[in-house]
Coordinates of C-alpha atoms and ligand atoms in Angstrom, one line a residue:
M1 CA -16.2 49.8 -32.8
D2 CA -13.6 47.3 -33.9
K3 CA -11.2 49.1 -36.3
R4 CA -11.3 46.3 -38.8
V5 CA -15.1 46.5 -38.9
L6 CA -15.0 50.3 -39.2
K7 CA -12.6 49.9 -42.2
Q8 CA -14.9 47.4 -43.9
E9 CA -17.8 49.8 -43.4
M10 CA -15.9 52.7 -44.9
L11 CA -14.9 50.6 -47.9
K12 CA -18.6 50.1 -48.6
I13 CA -18.8 53.9 -49.2
L14 CA -15.3 54.8 -50.6
Q15 CA -12.5 53.5 -52.8
P16 CA -9.6 51.8 -51.1
E17 CA -7.3 54.8 -51.7
Q18 CA -9.8 57.0 -49.9
V19 CA -9.5 55.1 -46.6
L20 CA -6.3 55.3 -44.4
A21 CA -5.9 53.0 -41.4
D22 CA -2.2 52.2 -41.2
D23 CA -0.4 53.5 -38.1
L24 CA 2.0 55.6 -40.2
D25 CA -0.8 57.3 -42.0
L26 CA -2.8 57.9 -38.8
M27 CA 0.3 59.4 -37.2
Y28 CA 0.2 62.2 -39.7
Y29 CA -3.3 63.1 -38.5
S30 CA -2.2 63.1 -34.8
Y31 CA -1.2 66.8 -35.0
D32 CA -1.8 70.1 -36.5
S33 CA 0.3 73.3 -36.1
S34 CA -0.5 73.7 -32.4
F35 CA 1.9 73.4 -29.5
L36 CA -0.6 71.1 -27.7
T37 CA -0.4 68.4 -30.4
K38 CA 3.4 68.5 -30.3
L39 CA 3.1 67.6 -26.6
E40 CA 0.2 65.1 -26.9
R41 CA -0.2 62.7 -29.8
V42 CA -3.7 61.1 -30.2
Y43 CA -4.4 59.0 -33.3
P44 CA -7.8 58.7 -35.0
D45 CA -9.2 55.2 -35.6
I46 CA -9.5 55.8 -39.3
V47 CA -9.1 58.6 -41.9
V48 CA -11.4 59.0 -44.9
L49 CA -11.0 61.2 -47.9
P50 CA -14.4 61.7 -49.5
R51 CA -14.9 63.7 -52.7
A52 CA -18.7 63.9 -53.0
T53 CA -21.5 65.2 -50.7
E54 CA -23.2 61.8 -50.8
Q55 CA -20.1 60.1 -49.5
V56 CA -19.8 62.6 -46.6
Q57 CA -23.4 62.1 -45.9
R58 CA -23.1 58.3 -45.8
I59 CA -20.0 58.4 -43.6
V60 CA -21.6 60.9 -41.1
R61 CA -24.9 59.0 -41.0
F62 CA -23.0 55.8 -40.2
A63 CA -21.0 57.6 -37.4
Y64 CA -24.3 59.0 -36.0
E65 CA -26.0 55.6 -35.9
N66 CA -23.0 54.1 -34.2
N67 CA -22.0 57.0 -31.9
I68 CA -18.6 57.4 -33.5
P69 CA -16.8 60.8 -33.1
V70 CA -16.2 62.6 -36.4
T71 CA -13.4 65.2 -36.9
P72 CA -13.4 67.3 -40.1
R73 CA -10.0 68.3 -41.4
G74 CA -8.7 70.6 -44.1
A75 CA -4.9 71.0 -44.5
G76 CA -4.2 70.7 -40.7
T77 CA -2.5 74.1 -40.5
G78 CA -4.8 75.2 -37.6
E79 CA -3.0 76.3 -34.4
T80 CA -5.6 74.9 -31.9
G81 CA -5.8 71.2 -32.2
G82 CA -9.2 71.7 -34.0
A83 CA -8.6 69.1 -36.7
V84 CA -7.2 66.5 -34.3
A85 CA -9.4 63.6 -33.1
F86 CA -8.7 63.7 -29.3
N87 CA -11.7 61.3 -28.8
G88 CA -10.6 58.9 -31.6
G89 CA -13.1 57.9 -34.3
I90 CA -13.2 59.1 -37.9
V91 CA -11.2 62.0 -39.3
I92 CA -12.9 63.3 -42.5
D93 CA -10.0 64.8 -44.5
L94 CA -11.5 67.1 -47.1
S95 CA -8.2 68.4 -48.6
T96 CA -8.4 66.2 -51.7
W97 CA -11.8 67.5 -52.7
D98 CA -10.4 70.6 -54.3
E99 CA -12.8 71.5 -57.2
I100 CA -13.5 75.1 -58.2
V101 CA -17.1 74.4 -59.3
E102 CA -18.0 77.7 -60.9
V103 CA -16.6 81.2 -61.4
D104 CA -19.7 83.4 -61.9
V105 CA -17.9 86.5 -63.3
S106 CA -21.1 88.4 -64.0
N107 CA -22.1 88.2 -60.3
M108 CA -18.5 88.3 -59.0
Q109 CA -18.9 85.0 -57.1
V110 CA -17.2 81.7 -57.0
V111 CA -18.4 78.2 -55.8
V112 CA -15.8 75.8 -54.4
R113 CA -15.5 72.5 -52.7
P114 CA -13.9 72.6 -49.3
G115 CA -10.4 71.4 -50.2
V116 CA -9.4 74.2 -52.6
I117 CA -6.2 75.8 -51.4
H118 CA -6.5 79.6 -50.7
A119 CA -3.6 80.6 -53.0
D120 CA -4.8 78.3 -55.8
L121 CA -8.2 80.0 -55.6
N122 CA -6.8 83.5 -55.9
N123 CA -4.5 82.5 -58.7
H124 CA -7.5 81.2 -60.6
L125 CA -9.6 84.3 -59.8
A126 CA -6.8 86.6 -61.0
K127 CA -7.6 85.4 -64.6
F128 CA -11.0 87.1 -64.2
N129 CA -9.5 90.2 -62.4
L130 CA -11.1 89.1 -59.2
F131 CA -9.8 88.1 -55.7
F132 CA -11.0 86.6 -52.4
P133 CA -9.6 89.2 -50.0
P134 CA -9.0 87.3 -46.7
D135 CA -5.3 86.5 -46.7
P136 CA -4.0 84.1 -44.0
G137 CA -0.2 83.7 -43.7
S138 CA -0.9 80.0 -44.5
S139 CA -2.3 80.8 -47.9
L140 CA -0.2 78.3 -49.8
M141 CA -1.4 75.5 -47.6
C142 CA -4.8 76.1 -46.0
T143 CA -8.1 75.1 -47.5
I144 CA -11.1 77.3 -48.1
G145 CA -13.2 74.8 -45.9
G146 CA -10.8 75.3 -43.0
M147 CA -10.8 79.1 -43.5
V148 CA -14.7 79.1 -43.4
A149 CA -14.7 76.8 -40.4
N150 CA -12.2 79.1 -38.6
N151 CA -13.4 82.4 -40.0
A152 CA -9.8 83.0 -41.0
S153 CA -8.4 86.3 -41.9
G154 CA -4.9 87.9 -42.2
L155 CA -3.0 91.2 -42.4
R156 CA -5.5 92.8 -44.8
A157 CA -8.5 92.2 -42.4
V158 CA -8.2 95.8 -41.3
K159 CA -9.7 96.9 -44.7
Y160 CA -11.2 93.7 -46.1
G161 CA -12.5 91.9 -43.0
C162 CA -12.6 88.2 -42.3
T163 CA -13.9 85.2 -44.3
E164 CA -17.4 85.6 -42.9
Q165 CA -17.9 88.8 -44.9
Y166 CA -17.5 86.9 -48.2
V167 CA -19.5 83.7 -47.5
L168 CA -22.9 83.9 -49.3
G169 CA -24.0 80.4 -48.7
L170 CA -22.9 76.9 -47.7
E171 CA -23.8 73.3 -48.2
V172 CA -23.4 71.5 -44.8
V173 CA -23.8 67.9 -43.8
L174 CA -25.3 68.0 -40.4
P175 CA -24.2 65.5 -37.6
N176 CA -27.2 63.2 -38.3
G177 CA -26.3 63.0 -42.0
E178 CA -28.9 65.5 -43.3
V179 CA -27.8 68.0 -45.9
I180 CA -28.8 71.7 -45.8
T181 CA -28.0 74.7 -47.9
T182 CA -27.7 78.0 -46.0
G183 CA -28.2 81.4 -47.5
G184 CA -31.1 80.3 -49.7
I185 CA -31.3 77.1 -51.8
R186 CA -31.0 79.0 -55.1
S187 CA -30.0 82.4 -53.9
K188 CA -27.0 84.3 -55.3
A189 CA -28.2 87.5 -53.7
I190 CA -25.4 89.6 -52.1
K191 CA -28.0 91.2 -49.8
N192 CA -30.2 88.6 -48.1
V193 CA -31.9 89.0 -44.8
S194 CA -34.3 86.2 -45.2
G195 CA -34.5 83.7 -42.3
L196 CA -32.2 83.1 -39.4
N197 CA -28.6 83.6 -40.6
L198 CA -27.3 80.0 -40.6
T199 CA -24.4 80.9 -42.8
K200 CA -23.0 83.2 -40.1
L201 CA -23.7 80.5 -37.5
M202 CA -21.7 77.9 -39.5
V203 CA -18.8 80.3 -40.3
G204 CA -16.3 80.0 -37.5
S205 CA -18.1 77.0 -35.9
E206 CA -14.8 75.0 -36.2
G207 CA -16.5 71.8 -37.3
V208 CA -18.7 71.3 -34.3
L209 CA -22.0 71.8 -36.1
G210 CA -21.4 69.9 -39.3
I211 CA -19.2 69.3 -42.4
I212 CA -19.0 72.1 -44.9
T213 CA -19.1 70.5 -48.4
K214 CA -19.7 73.5 -50.7
I215 CA -19.0 77.2 -50.4
R216 CA -20.4 80.2 -52.4
L217 CA -18.1 83.2 -52.0
R218 CA -18.4 86.8 -53.0
C219 CA -15.2 88.1 -54.7
W220 CA -13.9 91.6 -55.2
P221 CA -12.2 93.3 -58.1
K222 CA -8.4 93.3 -57.8
P223 CA -7.0 96.7 -56.8
K224 CA -4.9 98.3 -59.5
A225 CA -2.2 100.0 -57.4
R226 CA -0.4 99.5 -54.1
G227 CA 2.1 101.5 -51.9
I228 CA 4.0 100.8 -48.7
A229 CA 5.0 103.3 -46.0
M230 CA 7.4 102.4 -43.2
A231 CA 7.7 104.5 -40.0
V232 CA 10.2 104.0 -37.2
F233 CA 9.4 105.0 -33.6
S234 CA 11.6 105.5 -30.6
K235 CA 8.6 105.3 -28.2
L236 CA 6.2 102.4 -28.3
D237 CA 3.1 104.4 -27.6
D238 CA 3.7 106.6 -30.7
A239 CA 2.9 103.6 -32.9
P240 CA -0.8 103.1 -31.9
A241 CA -1.2 106.9 -31.7
T242 CA -0.1 107.2 -35.3
V243 CA -2.4 104.5 -36.4
L244 CA -5.3 106.3 -34.8
E245 CA -4.4 109.6 -36.5
V246 CA -4.3 107.8 -39.9
Y247 CA -7.8 106.5 -39.3
Q248 CA -9.0 109.9 -38.1
A249 CA -7.7 111.4 -41.4
G250 CA -10.2 109.2 -43.2
I251 CA -7.6 106.7 -44.5
L252 CA -8.2 103.0 -44.3
P253 CA -5.0 101.2 -45.2
S254 CA -5.2 97.6 -46.5
G255 CA -2.7 96.5 -43.9
I256 CA -1.0 98.1 -40.8
E257 CA 1.6 95.9 -39.2
I258 CA 3.8 96.4 -36.2
L259 CA 7.2 94.9 -35.2
D260 CA 8.2 95.7 -31.6
K261 CA 11.8 95.8 -30.5
S262 CA 11.8 92.0 -29.9
A263 CA 10.8 91.4 -33.5
I264 CA 13.3 94.0 -34.8
K265 CA 16.1 92.2 -32.9
A266 CA 15.0 88.8 -34.2
V267 CA 14.8 90.0 -37.8
N268 CA 18.3 91.6 -37.6
Q269 CA 19.7 88.5 -36.0
F270 CA 18.2 86.2 -38.7
K271 CA 19.0 88.4 -41.7
P272 CA 21.5 91.2 -40.7
E273 CA 21.4 92.6 -44.3
I274 CA 17.8 93.8 -43.7
G275 CA 19.3 96.2 -41.1
L276 CA 16.3 97.4 -39.2
P277 CA 17.2 100.3 -36.7
E278 CA 18.1 98.4 -33.5
D279 CA 17.4 101.4 -31.2
A280 CA 13.7 101.6 -32.4
E281 CA 10.9 100.6 -30.0
A282 CA 8.6 99.9 -32.9
I283 CA 8.3 99.9 -36.7
L284 CA 5.0 100.3 -38.5
L285 CA 4.3 99.2 -42.0
F286 CA 1.3 100.6 -43.8
E287 CA 0.0 99.1 -47.0
V288 CA -2.5 101.0 -49.1
D289 CA -4.2 99.8 -52.3
G290 CA -6.8 101.0 -54.8
N291 CA -6.2 103.1 -57.9
A292 CA -3.0 105.0 -58.5
P293 CA -4.2 108.6 -57.6
S294 CA -5.9 107.4 -54.3
V295 CA -2.9 105.3 -53.3
E296 CA -0.6 108.3 -53.9
W297 CA -2.9 110.6 -51.9
E298 CA -3.2 108.2 -49.0
G299 CA 0.5 107.5 -48.9
T300 CA 1.4 111.2 -48.9
N301 CA -1.0 111.8 -46.0
I302 CA 0.2 108.8 -44.0
V303 CA 3.8 110.1 -44.3
E304 CA 2.8 113.5 -43.1
I305 CA 1.0 112.1 -40.1
A306 CA 3.7 109.6 -39.2
K307 CA 6.4 112.3 -39.4
R308 CA 4.9 114.0 -36.4
R309 CA 6.2 111.2 -34.1
A310 CA 8.5 108.9 -36.1
T311 CA 12.2 109.2 -36.3
K312 CA 12.2 108.0 -39.9
V313 CA 9.5 107.6 -42.5
E314 CA 9.7 106.1 -46.1
W315 CA 7.0 105.8 -48.8
A316 CA 7.4 103.5 -51.9
T317 CA 5.3 102.5 -54.8
D318 CA 8.2 100.9 -56.8
P319 CA 7.7 97.1 -56.6
Q320 CA 11.3 96.4 -55.6
R321 CA 11.5 99.0 -52.9
M322 CA 8.1 97.9 -51.6
A323 CA 9.4 94.4 -51.3
S324 CA 12.5 95.4 -49.4
L325 CA 10.5 97.6 -47.0
W326 CA 8.1 94.7 -46.4
E327 CA 10.9 92.1 -46.1
G328 CA 11.4 92.6 -42.3
R329 CA 7.8 91.8 -41.8
S330 CA 7.7 88.8 -44.1
V331 CA 10.6 87.1 -42.4
T332 CA 9.5 87.8 -38.8
A333 CA 7.8 84.5 -38.2
T334 CA 10.9 82.6 -39.4
A335 CA 13.2 85.0 -37.6
A336 CA 11.3 84.5 -34.3
A337 CA 11.9 80.7 -34.5
R338 CA 15.7 81.3 -34.7
V339 CA 16.2 83.6 -31.7
R340 CA 17.5 80.6 -29.7
P341 CA 19.7 78.2 -31.6
D342 CA 18.5 75.3 -29.4
G343 CA 14.8 76.3 -29.4
S344 CA 11.8 76.6 -31.6
R345 CA 8.8 78.8 -31.7
V346 CA 5.6 77.3 -30.3
F347 CA 2.1 78.2 -31.5
A348 CA 0.3 78.9 -28.2
G349 CA -1.1 82.2 -26.9
E350 CA 0.0 83.4 -30.3
D351 CA -3.1 85.3 -31.4
I352 CA -4.7 87.6 -28.9
S353 CA -6.7 90.6 -30.0
V354 CA -7.1 93.8 -28.0
P355 CA -8.5 97.3 -28.7
L356 CA -6.1 99.6 -30.5
S357 CA -6.0 101.9 -27.4
R358 CA -4.5 99.0 -25.4
V359 CA -2.0 97.5 -27.9
A360 CA 1.1 99.2 -26.3
E361 CA 0.0 98.1 -22.8
A362 CA -0.5 94.5 -24.1
L363 CA 3.0 94.5 -25.7
R364 CA 4.7 95.8 -22.6
A365 CA 2.8 93.3 -20.4
I366 CA 3.8 90.4 -22.7
R367 CA 7.4 91.5 -22.5
S368 CA 7.3 91.4 -18.7
L369 CA 5.6 88.0 -18.7
G370 CA 8.4 86.7 -20.9
E371 CA 11.0 88.0 -18.4
K372 CA 9.0 86.5 -15.5
Y373 CA 9.2 83.0 -17.0
G374 CA 12.6 83.5 -18.6
I375 CA 11.2 82.8 -22.1
P376 CA 12.1 85.0 -25.1
V377 CA 8.8 86.2 -26.7
V378 CA 8.8 87.9 -30.1
N379 CA 5.9 90.3 -30.7
Y380 CA 4.6 91.5 -34.0
G381 CA 1.2 91.5 -35.8
H382 CA -1.8 93.3 -37.2
I383 CA -1.9 96.5 -35.1
G384 CA -4.6 97.9 -37.3
D385 CA -7.1 95.6 -35.8
G386 CA -5.3 95.0 -32.5
N387 CA -4.4 91.4 -33.4
V388 CA -1.0 90.8 -31.7
H389 CA 1.1 87.7 -32.6
T390 CA 3.3 86.5 -29.8
A391 CA 6.0 83.9 -30.4
P392 CA 7.4 82.2 -27.3
V393 CA 10.6 80.4 -28.1
I394 CA 11.5 77.4 -26.1
D395 CA 13.0 73.9 -26.3
P396 CA 9.7 72.0 -26.6
E397 CA 11.5 68.7 -25.8
N398 CA 12.3 70.0 -22.3
P399 CA 9.3 69.2 -20.1
A400 CA 10.2 72.0 -17.6
E401 CA 10.3 74.6 -20.3
A402 CA 7.1 73.3 -21.9
E403 CA 5.4 73.6 -18.5
K404 CA 6.7 77.2 -18.1
A405 CA 5.5 78.0 -21.6
N406 CA 2.0 76.8 -20.8
Q407 CA 1.9 79.0 -17.7
L408 CA 3.1 82.0 -19.8
V409 CA 0.5 81.6 -22.5
H410 CA -2.2 81.1 -19.9
E411 CA -1.3 84.5 -18.5
I412 CA -1.3 86.0 -22.0
H413 CA -4.8 84.7 -22.6
L414 CA -6.0 86.1 -19.3
L415 CA -4.3 89.4 -20.2
A416 CA -6.3 89.6 -23.4
I417 CA -9.6 89.3 -21.6
E418 CA -8.4 91.7 -18.9
L419 CA -7.6 94.3 -21.6
E420 CA -11.1 94.1 -23.1
G421 CA -10.0 91.9 -25.9
S422 CA -10.2 88.3 -27.0
T423 CA -8.0 85.2 -26.6
T424 CA -8.0 84.8 -30.3
G425 CA -8.3 87.3 -33.2
E426 CA -8.1 84.8 -36.0
H427 CA -6.7 81.3 -35.2
G428 CA -9.7 80.1 -33.3
V429 CA -10.5 78.2 -30.1
G430 CA -10.2 74.5 -30.9
A431 CA -9.1 72.5 -27.9
V432 CA -6.5 74.9 -26.6
R433 CA -8.6 78.0 -25.7
R434 CA -11.8 76.2 -24.8
Q435 CA -11.1 76.7 -21.1
Y436 CA -11.6 80.5 -21.5
A437 CA -15.0 80.2 -23.1
E438 CA -16.9 80.9 -19.9
L439 CA -14.7 83.8 -19.0
E440 CA -15.1 85.3 -22.5
H441 CA -18.8 84.7 -23.1
G442 CA -20.5 84.3 -19.7
E443 CA -24.2 83.4 -20.0
A444 CA -24.0 83.4 -23.8
L445 CA -22.0 80.2 -23.6
K446 CA -25.2 78.4 -22.4
V447 CA -26.9 79.5 -25.6
M448 CA -24.0 78.3 -27.7
R449 CA -24.2 74.9 -26.0
L450 CA -28.0 74.8 -26.5
I451 CA -27.5 75.3 -30.2
K452 CA -24.7 72.7 -30.3
N453 CA -27.0 70.2 -28.5
A454 CA -29.9 70.9 -30.8
V455 CA -27.9 70.4 -34.0
D456 CA -25.7 67.5 -32.6
P457 CA -27.7 65.8 -29.8
K458 CA -25.3 62.8 -29.7
G459 CA -22.2 65.1 -29.5
I460 CA -20.4 63.3 -32.2
M461 CA -19.2 66.3 -34.3
N462 CA -15.7 67.4 -33.4
P463 CA -16.1 66.8 -29.6
G464 CA -13.9 68.7 -27.1
K465 CA -13.6 71.8 -29.3
L466 CA -14.8 75.4 -29.2
I467 CA -17.5 75.4 -26.5
Ligands
FAD501 C1 2.3 79.5 -40.9 C2 0.9 79.7 -40.6 C3 0.3 80.9 -40.7 C4 -1.0 81.1 -40.4 N1 -1.5 82.4 -40.6 C5 -2.8 82.6 -40.3 C6 -3.4 83.9 -40.6 O1 -2.7 84.8 -41.0 N2 -4.7 84.0 -40.3 C7 -5.5 83.0 -39.9 O2 -6.7 83.2 -39.7 N3 -5.0 81.8 -39.6 C8 -3.7 81.6 -39.9 N4 -3.2 80.3 -39.6 C9 -4.0 79.3 -39.1 C10 -4.7 78.4 -40.1 O3 -3.9 78.3 -41.3 C11 -6.1 78.9 -40.6 O4 -7.0 78.9 -39.5 C12 -6.7 78.0 -41.7 O5 -7.9 78.6 -42.1 C13 -6.9 76.6 -41.4 O6 -7.2 75.9 -42.6 P1 -6.9 74.3 -42.7 O7 -7.4 73.9 -44.1 O8 -5.5 74.0 -42.4 O9 -7.9 73.8 -41.6 P2 -7.6 72.7 -40.5 O10 -6.4 73.1 -39.6 O11 -7.5 71.3 -41.1 O12 -8.9 72.8 -39.6 C14 -9.2 73.9 -38.9 C15 -10.6 73.8 -38.2 O13 -11.6 73.7 -39.2 C16 -12.4 72.5 -39.2 N5 -12.7 72.2 -40.6 C17 -11.8 72.1 -41.6 N6 -12.4 71.8 -42.7 C18 -13.7 71.8 -42.4 C19 -14.9 71.5 -43.2 N7 -14.9 71.3 -44.5 N8 -16.1 71.5 -42.6 C20 -16.2 71.7 -41.2 N9 -15.1 72.0 -40.5 C21 -13.9 72.0 -41.1 C22 -11.5 71.5 -38.4 O14 -12.3 70.6 -37.7 C23 -10.8 72.5 -37.5 O15 -11.6 72.7 -36.3 C24 -1.8 80.1 -39.9 C25 -1.2 78.8 -39.7 C26 0.1 78.6 -40.1 C27 0.7 77.2 -39.9

């Protein structure tokens, strides 16, 4: 459709400030945080910023009738090109629709519109002594709609799980413009096994099945106490072995993070005053939370277990000491980006997930792949659930290096599948990992495509993503 006509049609639904069609504005929507969109820039035809279900419904219905692709978008912090309109058409930016509709304290629930920022939601819930536990590193930027669409999680997933565990119901505008409520039209029930579970189907569907316009979340009471244990290992295999023993002792920490020697080196190079032990093969950080006596008991036992293999162990509950033990982990992503003065970290192959028993094997293999391609790779991540973050550092402006990086991350993705894991533990598939869908899902991919075709027969909703 002619872009001027498209703009006129959108202005029949929205106010002028809710419609963006200038090249400069559209450029902003040509990328997210993925490496792919750094290499390839594709502009949408138009961007709209609705703030009511009826507006979304009218936009989608118009797109459906005119066969125009629609791409939902939150804050654009995704790492997979998921919110980028590779087929052109309309980008529906939901980030300005950021209303917290209701905090239902007596049922420990909250209802939000999709554009609410994760950190803002938790700041608000803290007033009621509640929190929404999934905790992505992008908390200050990402939207709850984007988190639901990507089934996001973070370093506390080991205890608290992913977004899907907290979504009780959704309002969704389907690709034909119809609006449905999942989880029961009036239901606030925590336990609900009535009907096919469309809420679970929508969570993690990356915008290919519809636009999420309202979200009911379950919240949890905020833990009263916290403690951090740090353990240093001279052998890589001792780290996962220690994690397993902690679990076997009946302890479920709220976070278990690993820095391998590449990350230790990167952190020390970036901030020498942190002074992590350079000769270590791995450092583990355990976070435990709950009430003060249980935190103390768990911490003491983690220390006892870790001492069997670690060269150094420290436990802290003092807020300042906890912050300094955690500092190495909190600067790792930034430190990774600085390992080469002329390079930068690319988000590609950054999020594989493998069984705990194969984490050490994965880290060693990634190290060898980095050497094979001559690319520094910094490894760290959520060892508690086998979610390894890899940070290749290249000069992305150099086409030969970019090509080598693409080959490297392809091998990392295949490695994850080979090690009985997944190409993505939390960041999603989008456009960048779609090529592995058949290898990962086999015949089940056909069923996924049947569902997609039934819900979106014209294929207008976020085409080219996920399946
Ligand atoms: C520094 C950094 C750290 C990160 N750390 C983590 C982490 O620890 N854990 C983690 O899981 N992720 C992490 N991410 C990835 C990303 O932040 C999350 O996936 C986040 O949930 C995306 O939210 P968003 O609002 O930016 O969504 P976007 O990037 O805008 O969109 C993501 C996907 O959701 C779809 N979508 C967005 N809104 C809707 C909607 N309302 N209805 C339907 N579909 C929609 C889009 O089409 C797209 O496919 C990180 C990213 C960065 C840049």
